[in-house]
XYZ file of C-alpha atoms in Angstrom:
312
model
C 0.000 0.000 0.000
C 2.526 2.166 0.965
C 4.967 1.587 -2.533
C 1.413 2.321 -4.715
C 1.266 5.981 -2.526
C 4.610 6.640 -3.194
C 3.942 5.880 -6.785
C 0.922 8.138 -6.744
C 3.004 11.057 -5.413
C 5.720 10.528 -7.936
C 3.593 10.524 -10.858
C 1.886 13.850 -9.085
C 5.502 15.244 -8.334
C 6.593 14.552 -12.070
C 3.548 16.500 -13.297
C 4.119 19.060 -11.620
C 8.023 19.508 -12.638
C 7.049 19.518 -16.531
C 3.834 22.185 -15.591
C 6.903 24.286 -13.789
C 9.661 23.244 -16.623
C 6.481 24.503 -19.192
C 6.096 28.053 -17.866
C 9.735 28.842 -17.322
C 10.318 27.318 -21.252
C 7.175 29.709 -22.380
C 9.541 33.334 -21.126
C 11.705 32.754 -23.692
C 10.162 34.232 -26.852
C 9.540 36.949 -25.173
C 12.861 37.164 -23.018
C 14.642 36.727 -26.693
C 12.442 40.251 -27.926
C 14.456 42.593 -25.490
C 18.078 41.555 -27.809
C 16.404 42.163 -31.681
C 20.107 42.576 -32.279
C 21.001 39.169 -31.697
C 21.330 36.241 -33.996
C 18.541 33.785 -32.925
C 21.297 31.239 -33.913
C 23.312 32.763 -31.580
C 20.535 32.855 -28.723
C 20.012 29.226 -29.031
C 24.063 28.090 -29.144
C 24.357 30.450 -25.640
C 21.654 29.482 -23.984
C 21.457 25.948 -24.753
C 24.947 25.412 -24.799
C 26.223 27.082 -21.658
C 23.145 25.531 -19.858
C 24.272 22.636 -20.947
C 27.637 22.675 -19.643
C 26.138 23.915 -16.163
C 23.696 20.545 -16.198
C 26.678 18.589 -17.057
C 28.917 20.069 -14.256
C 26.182 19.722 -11.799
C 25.458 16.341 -12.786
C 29.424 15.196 -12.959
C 29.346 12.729 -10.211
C 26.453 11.143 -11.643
C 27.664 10.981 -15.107
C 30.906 9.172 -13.854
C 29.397 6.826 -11.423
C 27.068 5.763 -14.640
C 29.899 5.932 -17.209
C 30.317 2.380 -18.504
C 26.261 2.295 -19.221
C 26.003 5.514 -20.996
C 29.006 3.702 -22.975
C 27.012 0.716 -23.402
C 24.166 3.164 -24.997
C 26.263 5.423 -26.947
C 24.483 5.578 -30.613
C 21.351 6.837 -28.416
C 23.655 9.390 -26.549
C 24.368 10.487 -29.985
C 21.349 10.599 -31.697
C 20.450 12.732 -28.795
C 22.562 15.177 -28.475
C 22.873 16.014 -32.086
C 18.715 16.514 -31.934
C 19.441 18.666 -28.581
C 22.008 20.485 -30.860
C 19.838 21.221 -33.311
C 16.947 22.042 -31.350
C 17.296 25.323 -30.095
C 18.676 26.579 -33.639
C 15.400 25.610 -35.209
C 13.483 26.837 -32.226
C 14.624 30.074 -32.159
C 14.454 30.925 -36.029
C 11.216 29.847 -36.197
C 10.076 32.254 -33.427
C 12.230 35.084 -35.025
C 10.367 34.491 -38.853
C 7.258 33.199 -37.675
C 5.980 35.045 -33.976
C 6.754 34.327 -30.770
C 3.013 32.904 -30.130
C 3.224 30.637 -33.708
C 6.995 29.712 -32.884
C 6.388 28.709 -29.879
C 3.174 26.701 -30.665
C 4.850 25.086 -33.371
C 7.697 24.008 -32.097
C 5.940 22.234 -28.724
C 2.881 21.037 -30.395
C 4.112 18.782 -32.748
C 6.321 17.641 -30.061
C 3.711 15.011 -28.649
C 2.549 13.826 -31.797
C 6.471 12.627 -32.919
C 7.228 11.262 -29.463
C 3.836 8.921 -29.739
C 5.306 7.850 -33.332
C 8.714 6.937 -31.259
C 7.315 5.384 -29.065
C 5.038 3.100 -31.124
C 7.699 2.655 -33.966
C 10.853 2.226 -31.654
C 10.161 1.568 -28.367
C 7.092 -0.418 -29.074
C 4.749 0.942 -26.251
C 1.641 1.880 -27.653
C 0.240 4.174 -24.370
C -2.093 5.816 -27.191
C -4.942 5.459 -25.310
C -8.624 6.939 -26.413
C -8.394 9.249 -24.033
C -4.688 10.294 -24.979
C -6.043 10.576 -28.718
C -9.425 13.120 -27.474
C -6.944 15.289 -25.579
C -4.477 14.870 -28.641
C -6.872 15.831 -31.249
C -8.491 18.620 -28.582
C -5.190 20.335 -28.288
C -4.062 20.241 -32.215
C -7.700 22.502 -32.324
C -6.852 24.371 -29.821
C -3.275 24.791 -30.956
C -4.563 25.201 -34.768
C -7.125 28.207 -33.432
C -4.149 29.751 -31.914
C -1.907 30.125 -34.604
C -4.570 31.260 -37.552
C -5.508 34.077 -34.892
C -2.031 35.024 -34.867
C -1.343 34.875 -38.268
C -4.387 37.302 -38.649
C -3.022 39.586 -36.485
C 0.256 39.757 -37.794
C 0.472 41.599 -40.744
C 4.371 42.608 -41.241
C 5.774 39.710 -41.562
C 6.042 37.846 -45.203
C 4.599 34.691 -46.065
C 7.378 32.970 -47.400
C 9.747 33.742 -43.807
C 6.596 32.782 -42.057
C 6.387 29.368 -43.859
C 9.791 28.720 -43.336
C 9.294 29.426 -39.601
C 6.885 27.180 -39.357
C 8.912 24.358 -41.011
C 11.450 25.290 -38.846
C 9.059 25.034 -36.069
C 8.177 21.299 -36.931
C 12.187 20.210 -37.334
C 12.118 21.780 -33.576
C 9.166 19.727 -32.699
C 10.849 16.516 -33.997
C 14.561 17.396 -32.596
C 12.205 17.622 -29.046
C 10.612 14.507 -29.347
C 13.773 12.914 -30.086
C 15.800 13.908 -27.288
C 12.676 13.511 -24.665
C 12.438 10.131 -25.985
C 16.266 8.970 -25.732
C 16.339 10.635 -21.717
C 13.453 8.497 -21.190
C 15.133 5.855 -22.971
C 18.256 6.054 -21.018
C 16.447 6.607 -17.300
C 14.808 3.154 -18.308
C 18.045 1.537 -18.584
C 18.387 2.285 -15.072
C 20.743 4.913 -15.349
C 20.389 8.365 -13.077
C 18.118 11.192 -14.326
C 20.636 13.877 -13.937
C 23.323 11.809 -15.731
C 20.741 10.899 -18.720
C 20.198 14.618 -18.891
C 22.992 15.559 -17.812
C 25.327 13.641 -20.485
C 23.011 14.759 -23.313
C 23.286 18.310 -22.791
C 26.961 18.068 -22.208
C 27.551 16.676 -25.600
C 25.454 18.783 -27.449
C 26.627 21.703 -25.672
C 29.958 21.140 -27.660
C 28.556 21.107 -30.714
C 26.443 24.188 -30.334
C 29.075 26.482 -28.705
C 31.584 26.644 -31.670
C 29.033 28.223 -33.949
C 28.866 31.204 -31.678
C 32.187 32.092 -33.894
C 30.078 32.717 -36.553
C 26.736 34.104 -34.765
C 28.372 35.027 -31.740
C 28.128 38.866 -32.666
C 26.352 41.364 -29.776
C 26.292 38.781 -27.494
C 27.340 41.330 -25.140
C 26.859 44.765 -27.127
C 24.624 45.993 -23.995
C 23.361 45.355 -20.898
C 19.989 44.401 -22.058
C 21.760 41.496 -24.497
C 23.798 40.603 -21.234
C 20.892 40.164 -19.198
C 18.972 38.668 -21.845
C 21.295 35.803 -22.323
C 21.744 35.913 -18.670
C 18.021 34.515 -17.807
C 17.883 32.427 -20.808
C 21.003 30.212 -19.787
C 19.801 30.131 -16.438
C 16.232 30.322 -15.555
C 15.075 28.124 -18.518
C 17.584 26.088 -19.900
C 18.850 24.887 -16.669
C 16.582 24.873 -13.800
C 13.878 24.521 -16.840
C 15.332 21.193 -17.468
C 16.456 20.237 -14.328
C 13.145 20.054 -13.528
C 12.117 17.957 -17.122
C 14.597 15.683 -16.004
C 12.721 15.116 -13.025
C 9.292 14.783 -14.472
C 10.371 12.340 -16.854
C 11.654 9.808 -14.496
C 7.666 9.583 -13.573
C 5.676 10.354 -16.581
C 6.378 8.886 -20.412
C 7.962 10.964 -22.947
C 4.622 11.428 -24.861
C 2.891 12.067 -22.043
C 5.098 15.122 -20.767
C 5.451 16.651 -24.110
C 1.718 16.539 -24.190
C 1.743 18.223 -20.848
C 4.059 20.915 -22.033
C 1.381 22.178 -24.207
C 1.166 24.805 -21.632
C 3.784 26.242 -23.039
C 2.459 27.892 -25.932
C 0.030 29.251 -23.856
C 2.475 30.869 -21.475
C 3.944 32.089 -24.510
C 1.003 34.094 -26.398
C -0.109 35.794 -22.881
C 3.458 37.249 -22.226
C 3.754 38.080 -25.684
C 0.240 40.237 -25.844
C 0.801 41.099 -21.974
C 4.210 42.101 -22.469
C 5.717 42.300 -26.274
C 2.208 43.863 -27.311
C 1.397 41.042 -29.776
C -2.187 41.097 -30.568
C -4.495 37.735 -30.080
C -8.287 38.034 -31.479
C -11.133 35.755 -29.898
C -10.002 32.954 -31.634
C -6.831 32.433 -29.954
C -8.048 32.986 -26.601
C -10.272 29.855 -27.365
C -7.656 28.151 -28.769
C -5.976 28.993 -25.555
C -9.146 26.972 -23.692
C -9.089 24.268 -25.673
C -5.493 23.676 -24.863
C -6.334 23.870 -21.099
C -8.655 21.216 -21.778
C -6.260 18.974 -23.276
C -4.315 19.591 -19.737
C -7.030 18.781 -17.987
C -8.402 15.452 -20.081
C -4.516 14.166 -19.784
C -4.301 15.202 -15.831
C -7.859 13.290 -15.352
C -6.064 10.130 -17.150
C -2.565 10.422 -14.989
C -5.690 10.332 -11.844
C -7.150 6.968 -13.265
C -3.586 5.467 -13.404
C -2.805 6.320 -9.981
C -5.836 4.519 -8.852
C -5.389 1.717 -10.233
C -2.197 1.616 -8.987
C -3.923 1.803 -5.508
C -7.083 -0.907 -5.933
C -3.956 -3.194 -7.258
C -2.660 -3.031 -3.564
């Protein structure tokens, strides 16, 4: 009775790490607006690389102790970390062509949809589940809504950089999937959470870091830029996915990319709160619907917790 609690209160714990992980990821469209300066290339290399290098340094121990298994695994370390490498380059574009708000929603929403095909195709559990397909389908609406009210809204931008930001958005989505997928992949091998992560990071923070050379300009042209890169490296990149880490030791890799759908929605009220990006009626519901999709996959998380209890 006591091990099915304790299983209950991990799965609520890991929930609650991605919700956190989710806001802290949504600041950083509009953190990246106060540097218009800067290379969005070069935003995603510093951020994601230097947080990298502090998850790996925090996470040294760890990575040492589980060494000869992270050996033993060392195509999926690589797949991994080139995705992670690749991520935040395709992230950021796509929010500089295409909006923060349709960047953003992009980018995370396809995210569930490619870790589901992972999991089916690779790691052959199937945990689509009715329920997980309602609260799928729910949130592409809701997710759909939002970005055709942005694009409405948005008038300045051209078509062609705003398709190209939304392809770039979907090579995000699928870079996401992929490294959400291999952490989980790696924590189920029994090794550490911190290490998993921890490794990942530290490997593609080498790779991203030497194109700063190149994209590196302003990084530091002002105190604003300073600041800017400041927060991202710390706030979300590494307690943001410190705190992934965490959730994913409890919760399956589709599962917390679906829950990170919150996101988005972080993202379009700081950018109409804060940037001044405007969001008509339709993204607002859009907005709901994605709540909803929260909600349906918190309700399902519930029913799996209690039958973890009536199996005691």
């Amino acid at each position: 009775m006591n091990l099915a609690i304790n299983r209950v209160n991990e799965f609520q714990m890991g929930t609650l790490a991605i919700l956190f992980a989710s806001v802290l990821w949504g600041t950083t469209g509009t953190a990246a607006s106060f540097a218009p300066d800067l290379s969005p290339l070069a935003i995603g290399a510093f951020s994601m690389g230097f947080g990298g290098l502090m998850q790996a340094g925090l996470a040294y121990r760890k990575i040492l102790f589980a060494f000869d298994k992270l050996l033993q695994n060392k195509k999926l370390l690589a797949v991994s970390a080139l995705a992670l490498a690749v991520y935040p380059l395709a992230f950021y574009s796509s929010m500089k062509l295409s909006g923060v708000a349709i960047g953003t929603v992009v980018s995370i929403a396809t995210a569930p949809f490619f870790s589901a095909l992972l999991e089916c195709l690779i790691s052959k559990n199937n945990n689509i589940t009715k329920r997980w397909l309602t609260s799928f389908a729910i949130g592409v609406i809701g997710i759909g809504l939002l970005v055709f009210s942005e694009s409405a809204s948005v008038s300045k931008s051209d078509d062609d950089l705003k398709l190209l930001g939304i392809a770039l958005g979907l090579v995000a989505g699928l870079c996401y999937a992929i490294y959400s997928w291999a952490t989980k992949a790696l924590i189920d091998k029994d090794i550490e959470s911190q290490a998993a992560m921890g490794s990942i990071f530290g490997l593609g923070a080498m790779l991203l870091l030497p194109t700063l050379w190149f994209t590196g300009d302003n990084l530091f042209a002002s105190n604003i830029n300073s600041l800017v890169m400041g927060y991202l490296t710390l706030i979300p990149q590494c307690l943001g996915y410190i705190a992934f880490a965490y959730g994913l030791r409890h919760v399956t890799a589709s599962s917390a990319n679906l829950i990170t759908l919150l996101e988005p929605v972080v993202a379009a009220v700081l950018a109409v709160c804060i940037v001044g990006e405007l969001i008509p009626f339709t993204g607002w519901l859009g907005m709901v619907l994605i709540v909803l999709c929260l909600f349906l996959q918190s309700q399902r998380r519930k029913n799996e917790s209690n039958s973890l209890l009536n199996m005691t």
